[in-house]
Coordinates of N, CA and C in Angstrom, one line a residue:
Chain C
X806 N 23.8 2.8 -10.2 CA 23.4 2.9 -11.6 C 24.4 3.6 -12.4
X807 N 24.6 3.1 -13.6 CA 25.5 3.8 -14.6 C 24.9 5.2 -14.9
X808 N 25.8 6.2 -14.9 CA 25.3 7.5 -15.3 C 26.2 8.0 -16.4
X809 N 25.6 8.4 -17.5 CA 26.2 9.0 -18.6 C 25.6 10.4 -18.8
X810 N 26.4 11.4 -18.7 CA 25.8 12.8 -18.7 C 26.4 13.5 -19.9
X811 N 25.5 14.1 -20.7 CA 25.8 15.0 -21.8 C 25.6 16.4 -21.4
X812 N 26.5 17.3 -21.8 CA 26.6 18.6 -21.2 C 25.4 19.5 -21.6
X813 N 24.7 19.2 -22.7 CA 23.6 20.0 -23.1 C 22.4 19.2 -23.6
X814 N 21.2 19.6 -23.3 CA 20.1 18.9 -23.9 C 19.7 19.5 -25.3
X815 N 19.9 20.8 -25.4 CA 19.5 21.5 -26.6 C 20.6 22.5 -26.9
X816 N 21.0 22.5 -28.2 CA 22.0 23.5 -28.7 C 21.5 24.1 -30.0
X817 N 21.7 25.4 -30.2 CA 21.5 26.0 -31.5 C 22.8 26.7 -31.8
X818 N 23.3 26.4 -33.0 CA 24.6 27.0 -33.4 C 24.4 27.5 -34.9
X819 N 25.4 28.4 -35.2 CA 25.3 28.9 -36.6 C 26.3 28.1 -37.5
X820 N 25.9 28.1 -38.7 CA 26.8 27.5 -39.8 C 28.2 28.0 -39.7
X821 N 29.2 27.1 -39.7 CA 30.6 27.5 -39.6 C 31.2 27.5 -38.2
X822 N 30.3 27.5 -37.2 CA 30.9 27.5 -35.8 C 31.5 26.2 -35.5
X823 N 32.5 26.3 -34.6 CA 33.1 25.0 -34.0 C 32.3 24.7 -32.8
X824 N 31.8 23.4 -32.8 CA 30.9 23.0 -31.7 C 31.5 21.9 -30.9
X825 N 31.3 22.0 -29.6 CA 31.9 20.9 -28.7 C 30.7 20.3 -28.0
X826 N 30.6 19.0 -28.1 CA 29.6 18.2 -27.3 C 30.4 17.4 -26.3
X827 N 30.0 17.5 -25.0 CA 30.8 16.8 -24.0 C 30.0 15.7 -23.4
X828 N 30.7 14.6 -23.0 CA 30.0 13.5 -22.4 C 30.9 13.0 -21.3
X829 N 30.3 12.7 -20.1 CA 31.0 12.2 -19.0 C 30.3 11.0 -18.4
X830 N 31.1 9.9 -18.1 CA 30.5 8.7 -17.5 C 31.2 8.5 -16.2
X831 N 30.4 7.9 -15.2 CA 30.9 7.8 -13.9 C 31.1 6.3 -13.4
X832 N 31.2 5.4 -14.4 CA 31.4 4.0 -14.0 C 32.7 3.4 -14.5
X833 N 33.6 4.2 -14.8 CA 35.0 3.7 -15.1 C 35.0 2.8 -16.3
X834 N 34.1 3.0 -17.3 CA 34.0 2.2 -18.5 C 35.1 2.5 -19.4
X835 N 35.6 1.5 -20.1 CA 36.7 1.6 -21.1 C 36.2 2.2 -22.4
X836 N 35.0 1.7 -22.8 CA 34.5 2.0 -24.2 C 33.6 3.2 -24.1
X837 N 33.7 4.1 -25.0 CA 32.7 5.2 -25.2 C 32.5 5.4 -26.7
X838 N 31.2 5.9 -26.9 CA 30.7 6.0 -28.3 C 30.0 7.3 -28.5
X839 N 30.0 7.8 -29.7 CA 29.2 8.9 -30.2 C 28.4 8.4 -31.4
X840 N 27.0 8.5 -31.3 CA 26.1 8.2 -32.3 C 25.3 9.4 -32.7
X841 N 24.8 9.5 -33.9 CA 23.8 10.4 -34.2 C 22.5 9.7 -34.7
X842 N 21.4 10.3 -34.4 CA 20.1 9.6 -34.6 C 19.2 10.5 -35.5
X843 N 18.8 10.1 -36.6 CA 18.0 10.8 -37.5 C 16.7 10.0 -37.9
X844 N 15.6 10.7 -38.1 CA 14.4 9.9 -38.4 C 14.6 9.1 -39.6
X845 N 14.2 7.8 -39.5 CA 14.3 6.9 -40.7 C 15.6 6.3 -40.9
X846 N 16.6 6.8 -40.2 CA 18.0 6.3 -40.4 C 18.5 5.5 -39.1
X847 N 17.9 5.7 -38.0 CA 18.3 5.0 -36.8 C 19.6 5.6 -36.2
X848 N 20.3 4.9 -35.4 CA 21.5 5.3 -34.8 C 22.7 5.0 -35.6
X849 N 23.5 6.0 -35.9 CA 24.7 5.7 -36.8 C 25.9 6.1 -36.0
X850 N 26.9 5.3 -36.0 CA 28.1 5.5 -35.2 C 29.0 6.5 -35.9
X851 N 29.5 7.5 -35.1 CA 30.3 8.5 -35.6 C 31.8 8.2 -35.2
X852 N 32.1 8.0 -34.0 CA 33.4 7.7 -33.5 C 33.2 6.8 -32.2
X853 N 34.3 6.0 -31.9 CA 34.3 5.4 -30.6 C 35.7 5.3 -30.1
X854 N 35.8 5.0 -28.8 CA 37.1 5.0 -28.1 C 37.1 3.9 -27.1
X855 N 38.2 3.1 -27.1 CA 38.3 2.0 -26.2 C 39.3 2.2 -25.1
X856 N 39.9 3.4 -25.1 CA 40.9 3.7 -24.1 C 41.2 5.2 -24.2
X857 N 41.9 5.7 -23.1 CA 42.3 7.1 -23.1 C 43.2 7.4 -24.3
X858 N 43.0 8.5 -25.0 CA 43.7 8.9 -26.2 C 43.6 8.0 -27.4
X859 N 42.8 7.0 -27.3 CA 42.5 6.1 -28.4 C 41.2 6.5 -29.1
X860 N 41.1 6.5 -30.4 CA 39.9 6.8 -31.1 C 39.9 6.0 -32.4
X861 N 38.7 5.7 -32.8 CA 38.5 5.0 -34.0 C 37.3 5.6 -34.8
X862 N 37.4 5.7 -36.1 CA 36.3 6.2 -36.9 C 35.2 5.2 -36.9
X863 N 34.0 5.7 -36.9 CA 32.8 4.9 -37.1 C 32.3 4.9 -38.5
X864 N 31.1 4.9 -38.7 CA 30.5 4.8 -40.1 C 30.4 6.1 -40.8
X865 N 30.3 7.2 -40.0 CA 30.0 8.5 -40.6 C 30.9 9.6 -39.9
X866 N 32.2 9.5 -40.0 CA 33.1 10.4 -39.2 C 33.3 11.7 -39.9
X867 N 32.9 11.9 -41.1 CA 33.3 13.1 -41.9 C 32.6 14.3 -41.2
X868 N 33.5 15.3 -41.0 CA 33.0 16.6 -40.4 C 33.1 16.6 -38.9
X869 N 33.5 15.5 -38.3 CA 33.6 15.4 -36.9 C 35.0 15.0 -36.5
X870 N 35.3 15.3 -35.2 CA 36.5 14.7 -34.6 C 36.2 14.5 -33.1
X871 N 37.0 13.8 -32.4 CA 36.8 13.5 -31.0 C 38.0 13.7 -30.2
X872 N 37.8 13.7 -28.9 CA 38.9 13.8 -27.9 C 38.6 13.0 -26.7
X873 N 39.6 12.2 -26.3 CA 39.5 11.5 -25.0 C 40.8 11.6 -24.2
X874 N 40.8 12.7 -23.4 CA 42.0 12.9 -22.6 C 42.0 12.3 -21.3
X875 N 40.7 12.0 -20.8 CA 40.5 11.3 -19.5 C 39.6 10.2 -19.8
X876 N 39.7 9.1 -18.9 CA 38.9 7.9 -19.2 C 37.4 8.2 -19.1
X877 N 37.0 9.2 -18.2 CA 35.5 9.4 -18.0 C 34.9 10.4 -19.0
X878 N 35.7 11.0 -19.9 CA 35.2 12.1 -20.7 C 35.5 11.8 -22.2
X879 N 34.5 12.0 -23.0 CA 34.6 11.8 -24.4 C 33.9 12.9 -25.1
X880 N 34.7 13.7 -25.9 CA 34.1 14.9 -26.5 C 34.0 14.7 -28.0
X881 N 32.9 15.2 -28.5 CA 32.7 15.2 -30.0 C 32.8 16.7 -30.5
X882 N 33.5 16.9 -31.5 CA 33.8 18.2 -32.0 C 33.3 18.3 -33.5
X883 N 32.5 19.3 -33.7 CA 32.1 19.6 -35.1 C 33.0 20.8 -35.6
X884 N 33.9 20.5 -36.5 CA 34.9 21.5 -36.8 C 34.4 22.7 -37.4
X885 N 33.4 22.6 -38.3 CA 32.7 23.7 -38.9 C 31.3 23.3 -39.2
X886 N 30.4 23.6 -38.2 CA 29.0 23.1 -38.3 C 28.3 23.4 -39.6
X887 N 27.6 22.5 -40.0 CA 26.7 22.7 -41.2 C 25.3 22.2 -40.9
X888 N 24.4 22.7 -41.7 CA 23.0 22.4 -41.5 C 22.7 20.9 -41.5
X889 N 23.4 20.2 -42.3 CA 23.2 18.7 -42.4 C 23.7 18.0 -41.2
X890 N 24.3 18.7 -40.2 CA 24.6 18.1 -38.9 C 23.6 18.4 -37.8
X891 N 22.5 19.0 -38.2 CA 21.4 19.1 -37.3 C 20.8 17.7 -37.0
X892 N 20.8 17.3 -35.8 CA 20.5 15.9 -35.4 C 20.4 15.8 -33.9
X893 N 20.1 14.6 -33.5 CA 20.2 14.2 -32.1 C 21.5 13.4 -31.9
X894 N 22.3 13.9 -31.0 CA 23.6 13.2 -30.7 C 23.5 12.5 -29.4
X895 N 23.9 11.2 -29.5 CA 23.9 10.3 -28.3 C 25.2 9.8 -28.0
X896 N 25.6 9.9 -26.7 CA 26.9 9.4 -26.2 C 26.5 8.1 -25.4
X897 N 27.4 7.1 -25.4 CA 27.2 5.9 -24.7 C 28.5 5.4 -24.2
X898 N 28.4 4.5 -23.1 CA 29.6 3.9 -22.6 C 29.3 2.5 -22.3
X899 N 30.4 1.6 -22.3 CA 30.2 0.3 -21.9 C 31.6 -0.2 -21.3
X900 N 31.5 -1.2 -20.5 CA 32.7 -1.8 -19.9 C 33.3 -2.8 -20.9
X901 N 34.6 -3.0 -20.7 CA 35.3 -4.1 -21.5 C 35.5 -5.2 -20.5
X902 N 34.7 -6.3 -20.7 CA 34.8 -7.4 -19.8 C 35.3 -8.7 -20.5
X903 N 35.6 -8.7 -21.7 CA 35.9 -9.9 -22.5 C 34.7 -10.4 -23.2
X904 N 33.5 -10.0 -22.7 CA 32.3 -10.3 -23.4 C 31.8 -9.0 -24.0
X905 N 30.8 -9.1 -24.8 CA 30.2 -7.8 -25.3 C 29.0 -7.5 -24.5
X906 N 29.1 -6.4 -23.7 CA 28.1 -6.0 -22.8 C 27.3 -4.8 -23.4
X907 N 26.2 -4.6 -22.8 CA 25.3 -3.5 -23.3 C 26.0 -2.1 -23.1
X908 N 25.6 -1.2 -23.9 CA 26.0 0.2 -23.8 C 24.9 1.0 -23.0
X909 N 25.4 2.0 -22.3 CA 24.5 2.8 -21.5 C 24.6 4.2 -22.1
X910 N 23.4 4.9 -22.3 CA 23.3 6.1 -23.0 C 23.1 7.3 -22.1
X911 N 23.6 8.5 -22.6 CA 23.2 9.7 -22.0 C 21.8 10.1 -22.5
X912 N 21.4 11.3 -22.1 CA 20.0 11.8 -22.4 C 19.9 12.4 -23.8
X913 N 21.1 12.6 -24.5 CA 21.0 13.1 -25.8 C 21.2 14.6 -25.9
X914 N 21.7 15.1 -27.0 CA 21.8 16.5 -27.2 C 21.2 16.8 -28.6
X915 N 20.1 17.6 -28.6 CA 19.5 17.9 -29.8 C 20.2 19.2 -30.4
X916 N 20.9 19.0 -31.4 CA 21.7 20.1 -32.0 C 20.9 20.6 -33.3
X917 N 20.7 21.9 -33.3 CA 20.2 22.6 -34.5 C 21.2 23.5 -35.0
X918 N 21.6 23.4 -36.3 CA 22.5 24.3 -37.0 C 21.7 25.2 -37.9
X919 N 21.8 26.5 -37.7 CA 21.1 27.4 -38.6 C 22.0 28.2 -39.5
Chain K
X1385 N 24.7 -3.0 -46.0 CA 23.7 -4.0 -45.8 C 23.4 -4.0 -44.3
X1386 N 22.1 -3.9 -44.1 CA 21.6 -3.9 -42.7 C 22.0 -5.2 -42.0
X1387 N 22.5 -5.1 -40.8 CA 22.8 -6.3 -40.0 C 21.7 -6.6 -39.0
X1388 N 20.9 -5.5 -38.7 CA 19.8 -5.6 -37.8 C 18.6 -5.0 -38.4
X1389 N 17.5 -5.8 -38.5 CA 16.3 -5.3 -39.1 C 15.1 -5.5 -38.1
X1390 N 14.4 -4.4 -37.9 CA 13.3 -4.5 -36.9 C 12.0 -4.3 -37.7
X1391 N 11.0 -5.0 -37.2 CA 9.6 -4.9 -37.8 C 8.6 -5.1 -36.7
X1392 N 7.4 -4.5 -36.9 CA 7.1 -3.4 -37.9 C 7.8 -2.1 -37.6
X1393 N 7.8 -1.2 -38.5 CA 8.3 0.2 -38.2 C 7.5 0.9 -37.1
X1394 N 6.2 0.7 -37.2 CA 5.3 1.3 -36.3 C 4.2 0.4 -35.9
X1395 N 3.7 0.5 -34.7 CA 2.6 -0.4 -34.2 C 1.7 0.3 -33.3
X1396 N 0.4 0.3 -33.6 CA -0.6 0.9 -32.8 C -1.4 -0.2 -32.1
X1397 N -1.6 -0.2 -30.8 CA -2.3 -1.2 -30.1 C -3.3 -0.5 -29.2
X1398 N -4.4 -1.2 -28.9 CA -5.3 -0.7 -27.8 C -4.8 -1.2 -26.5
X1399 N -5.0 -0.5 -25.5 CA -4.6 -0.9 -24.1 C -5.1 -2.3 -23.9
X1400 N -4.2 -3.2 -23.4 CA -4.6 -4.6 -23.2 C -4.4 -5.6 -24.3
X1401 N -4.1 -5.0 -25.5 CA -4.0 -5.8 -26.7 C -2.5 -6.3 -26.8
X1402 N -2.2 -7.5 -26.6 CA -0.9 -8.1 -26.6 C -0.3 -8.2 -28.0
X1403 N 1.0 -8.1 -28.2 CA 1.6 -8.2 -29.5 C 3.1 -8.4 -29.3
X1404 N 3.8 -8.6 -30.5 CA 5.2 -8.8 -30.5 C 5.9 -8.0 -31.5
X1405 N 7.1 -7.5 -31.1 CA 8.0 -6.8 -32.0 C 9.1 -7.8 -32.4
X1406 N 9.6 -7.6 -33.6 CA 10.6 -8.5 -34.2 C 11.9 -7.8 -34.4
X1407 N 13.0 -8.5 -34.1 CA 14.4 -8.0 -34.5 C 15.1 -9.2 -35.1
X1408 N 15.4 -9.1 -36.4 CA 16.2 -10.2 -37.0 C 17.6 -9.6 -37.3
X1409 N 18.6 -10.5 -37.3 CA 20.0 -10.1 -37.4 C 20.7 -11.1 -38.3
X1410 N 21.8 -10.5 -39.0 CA 22.6 -11.4 -39.9 C 24.0 -11.5 -39.5
X1411 N 24.4 -11.0 -38.4 CA 25.8 -11.2 -37.9 C 26.1 -12.6 -37.7
X1412 N 27.3 -13.1 -37.9 CA 27.6 -14.5 -37.6 C 28.2 -14.5 -36.2
X1413 N 28.0 -15.6 -35.6 CA 28.6 -15.7 -34.2 C 28.0 -14.7 -33.3
X1414 N 26.7 -14.8 -33.0 CA 26.1 -13.8 -32.1 C 26.8 -13.6 -30.8
X1415 N 27.1 -12.4 -30.4 CA 27.8 -12.1 -29.2 C 26.9 -11.3 -28.2
X1416 N 25.6 -11.5 -28.3 CA 24.7 -10.8 -27.5 C 23.7 -10.0 -28.3
X1417 N 22.5 -9.9 -27.8 CA 21.5 -9.0 -28.4 C 20.9 -8.2 -27.3
X1418 N 20.8 -6.9 -27.6 CA 20.3 -5.9 -26.6 C 19.0 -5.3 -27.0
X1419 N 18.1 -5.1 -26.1 CA 16.9 -4.4 -26.3 C 16.9 -3.1 -25.4
X1420 N 16.4 -2.0 -26.1 CA 16.4 -0.7 -25.4 C 15.0 -0.1 -25.6
X1421 N 14.6 0.7 -24.7 CA 13.4 1.6 -24.9 C 13.8 3.0 -25.0
X1422 N 13.2 3.8 -25.9 CA 13.6 5.2 -26.1 C 12.3 6.0 -26.1
X1423 N 12.2 6.9 -25.2 CA 11.1 7.9 -25.1 C 11.5 9.1 -26.0
X1424 N 10.5 9.8 -26.5 CA 10.8 10.9 -27.4 C 11.7 12.0 -26.8
X1425 N 12.7 12.3 -27.5 CA 13.7 13.4 -27.0 C 14.6 12.9 -26.0
X1426 N 14.7 11.6 -25.7 CA 15.6 11.1 -24.7 C 16.5 10.0 -25.2
X1427 N 17.6 9.7 -24.5 CA 18.5 8.6 -24.9 C 17.8 7.3 -24.6
X1428 N 18.3 6.2 -25.4 CA 17.8 4.9 -25.1 C 18.1 4.4 -23.7
X1429 N 17.1 3.7 -23.2 CA 17.3 3.1 -21.9 C 17.4 1.6 -22.0
X1430 N 18.4 1.0 -21.4 CA 18.7 -0.4 -21.6 C 17.5 -1.2 -20.9
X1431 N 17.1 -2.3 -21.6 CA 16.1 -3.2 -21.0 C 16.7 -4.6 -20.7
X1432 N 17.2 -5.3 -21.8 CA 17.6 -6.7 -21.7 C 18.8 -6.9 -22.5
X1433 N 19.6 -8.0 -22.0 CA 20.6 -8.6 -22.9 C 20.3 -10.1 -23.0
X1434 N 20.4 -10.6 -24.2 CA 20.2 -12.1 -24.4 C 21.5 -12.6 -25.1
X1435 N 21.9 -13.7 -24.6 CA 23.2 -14.2 -25.2 C 23.1 -15.5 -26.0
X1436 N 22.1 -16.3 -25.7 CA 22.0 -17.6 -26.4 C 20.6 -18.0 -26.8
X1437 N 20.5 -18.7 -27.9 CA 19.2 -19.2 -28.4 C 18.4 -19.9 -27.3
X1438 N 17.2 -19.6 -27.1 CA 16.3 -20.2 -26.1 C 16.3 -19.4 -24.8
X1439 N 17.1 -18.4 -24.7 CA 17.1 -17.5 -23.5 C 15.9 -16.6 -23.5
X1440 N 15.4 -16.3 -22.4 CA 14.3 -15.4 -22.2 C 14.5 -14.5 -21.0
X1441 N 14.1 -13.2 -21.1 CA 14.2 -12.3 -20.0 C 12.9 -11.6 -19.9
X1442 N 12.5 -11.3 -18.7 CA 11.2 -10.6 -18.5 C 11.3 -9.4 -17.6
X1443 N 10.5 -8.4 -17.9 CA 10.5 -7.2 -17.0 C 9.1 -6.6 -17.1
X1444 N 8.3 -6.7 -16.1 CA 6.9 -6.2 -16.0 C 6.2 -6.8 -17.2
X1445 N 5.6 -6.0 -18.1 CA 4.8 -6.6 -19.2 C 5.6 -7.0 -20.4
X1446 N 6.9 -6.9 -20.4 CA 7.8 -7.2 -21.5 C 8.5 -8.5 -21.3
X1447 N 8.6 -9.3 -22.4 CA 9.4 -10.5 -22.3 C 10.2 -10.6 -23.7
X1448 N 11.5 -10.8 -23.6 CA 12.3 -10.9 -24.7 C 12.8 -12.3 -24.9
X1449 N 12.7 -12.8 -26.1 CA 13.2 -14.1 -26.4 C 14.2 -14.1 -27.6
X1450 N 15.0 -15.2 -27.7 CA 16.0 -15.2 -28.7 C 16.1 -16.5 -29.4
X1451 N 16.2 -16.5 -30.8 CA 16.5 -17.7 -31.5 C 17.8 -17.5 -32.3
X1452 N 18.2 -18.4 -33.1 CA 19.4 -18.2 -33.8 C 19.4 -17.2 -34.9
X1453 N 18.2 -16.7 -35.2 CA 18.1 -15.7 -36.3 C 17.4 -14.4 -35.9
X1454 N 16.7 -14.5 -34.8 CA 15.9 -13.3 -34.5 C 15.5 -13.3 -33.0
X1455 N 15.0 -12.1 -32.6 CA 14.6 -11.9 -31.2 C 13.2 -11.3 -31.3
X1456 N 12.4 -11.6 -30.3 CA 11.1 -11.1 -30.2 C 10.9 -10.3 -28.8
X1457 N 10.3 -9.2 -28.9 CA 9.9 -8.5 -27.7 C 8.4 -8.6 -27.5
X1458 N 7.9 -9.4 -26.6 CA 6.5 -9.7 -26.4 C 6.0 -8.7 -25.4
X1459 N 4.9 -8.0 -25.7 CA 4.3 -7.1 -24.8 C 2.9 -7.6 -24.4
X1460 N 2.7 -7.9 -23.2 CA 1.5 -8.5 -22.7 C 0.6 -7.4 -22.0
X1461 N -0.6 -7.3 -22.5 CA -1.6 -6.4 -21.9 C -0.9 -5.0 -21.7
X1462 N -0.5 -4.4 -22.8 CA 0.2 -3.1 -22.7 C -0.7 -2.0 -22.2
X1463 N 0.0 -1.0 -21.6 CA -0.6 0.2 -21.1 C -0.1 1.4 -21.9
X1464 N -0.8 2.5 -21.8 CA -0.3 3.7 -22.6 C 1.1 4.1 -22.2
X1465 N 1.5 3.9 -21.0 CA 2.9 4.2 -20.6 C 4.0 3.3 -21.3
X1466 N 3.6 2.3 -21.9 CA 4.5 1.5 -22.7 C 4.8 2.1 -24.1
X1467 N 4.1 3.1 -24.4 CA 4.3 3.8 -25.7 C 5.8 4.4 -25.7
X1468 N 6.5 4.0 -26.7 CA 7.9 4.4 -26.9 C 8.4 3.8 -28.2
X1469 N 9.7 4.1 -28.5 CA 10.4 3.4 -29.6 C 11.2 2.3 -29.0
X1470 N 11.1 1.1 -29.5 CA 11.9 0.0 -29.0 C 13.0 -0.4 -30.0
X1471 N 14.2 -0.4 -29.5 CA 15.4 -0.6 -30.3 C 16.1 -1.9 -30.0
X1472 N 16.6 -2.6 -31.0 CA 17.5 -3.7 -30.6 C 18.8 -3.5 -31.3
X1473 N 19.8 -4.1 -30.7 CA 21.2 -3.9 -31.2 C 22.0 -5.2 -31.0
X1474 N 23.0 -5.4 -31.9 CA 23.9 -6.6 -31.7 C 25.3 -6.0 -31.8
X1475 N 26.3 -6.6 -31.2 CA 27.7 -6.3 -31.4 C 28.1 -6.8 -32.8
X1476 N 28.5 -5.8 -33.7 CA 28.9 -6.2 -35.0 C 30.4 -5.8 -35.1
X1477 N 31.2 -6.6 -35.9 CA 32.6 -6.3 -36.0 C 32.8 -5.1 -36.8
X1478 N 33.6 -4.2 -36.3 CA 34.0 -3.0 -37.0 C 35.4 -3.0 -37.4
X1479 N 35.6 -3.1 -38.7 CA 37.0 -3.3 -39.2 C 38.0 -2.3 -38.8
X1480 N 37.6 -1.0 -38.8 CA 38.6 0.0 -38.5 C 39.2 0.0 -37.1
X1481 N 38.4 -0.5 -36.2 CA 38.9 -0.6 -34.8 C 39.2 -2.0 -34.4
X1482 N 38.8 -3.0 -35.2 CA 39.0 -4.4 -34.8 C 38.2 -4.7 -33.6
X1483 N 37.1 -4.0 -33.4 CA 36.3 -4.2 -32.2 C 34.8 -4.5 -32.6
X1484 N 34.1 -5.0 -31.6 CA 32.7 -5.3 -31.8 C 31.9 -4.1 -31.2
X1485 N 31.1 -3.5 -32.0 CA 30.4 -2.2 -31.7 C 28.9 -2.5 -31.7
X1486 N 28.2 -1.9 -30.7 CA 26.7 -2.1 -30.7 C 26.2 -1.5 -32.0
X1487 N 25.5 -2.3 -32.8 CA 24.9 -1.8 -34.1 C 23.4 -2.0 -34.0
X1488 N 22.7 -0.9 -34.3 CA 21.3 -0.8 -34.0 C 20.4 -1.0 -35.2
X1489 N 19.2 -1.6 -34.9 CA 18.1 -1.5 -35.9 C 17.5 -0.1 -35.8
X1490 N 16.5 0.1 -36.8 CA 15.9 1.4 -36.9 C 14.8 1.6 -35.9
X1491 N 14.4 0.5 -35.2 CA 13.4 0.7 -34.1 C 12.0 0.4 -34.6
X1492 N 11.2 0.1 -33.6 CA 9.7 0.0 -33.7 C 9.1 1.1 -32.8
X1493 N 8.3 1.9 -33.4 CA 7.6 2.9 -32.7 C 6.2 2.4 -32.2
X1494 N 6.0 2.2 -30.9 CA 4.8 1.6 -30.4 C 4.0 2.7 -29.8
X1495 N 2.7 2.7 -30.1 CA 1.7 3.6 -29.5 C 0.6 2.7 -29.0
X1496 N 0.3 2.9 -27.7 CA -0.7 2.2 -27.0 C -1.8 3.2 -26.7
X1497 N -3.0 3.0 -27.2 CA -4.1 3.9 -27.0 C -4.9 3.4 -25.8
X1498 N -5.4 4.4 -25.0 CA -6.2 4.0 -23.8 C -7.6 3.5 -24.2

């Protein structure tokens, strides 16, 4: 089974802190994604990566950056946390097979910024 | 403009009362449609992939079907443990990366009462 592991289930951070959310997948997938999920808004794409050291902005990249130094690890960084970044953060991965295959998700990180 | 629309937003059923959830999409050249189940506070769990109109997939009390414009998730004789949010997603072209990215609807929250 595909396993996508996010480093924390719950985080509480203070406004202005730099926050790191880590995600590791064990299936050698090329593609990795970060989404945030908010009530009434669904899942929105923050950043994605299709290869090591490659990254592309999603629909809502402002206030975030990412790092992919190894194929299995994709980190989301909140440069200076703000209260409007309180949300559920979901990491996902998928293989590149020439077709579009389903993404597999981690368990999510519930981030609260106070 | 939403590319994936799910209805209804919320659905309450009695145990054993069959029903269907709808996912309509506007992307051209469908490259797959994915269904997920999400329990509160957890990441989405992959259920099905459908690739072509007329295709059907089944898992226990769930059956997913696909037409050229929409997909249905049929729930037959549901049980309280089927209570969850059901999400659908399609790969939509993302201009910044030149890639097809899973793009989600806002989900249907299903509650099955005993």
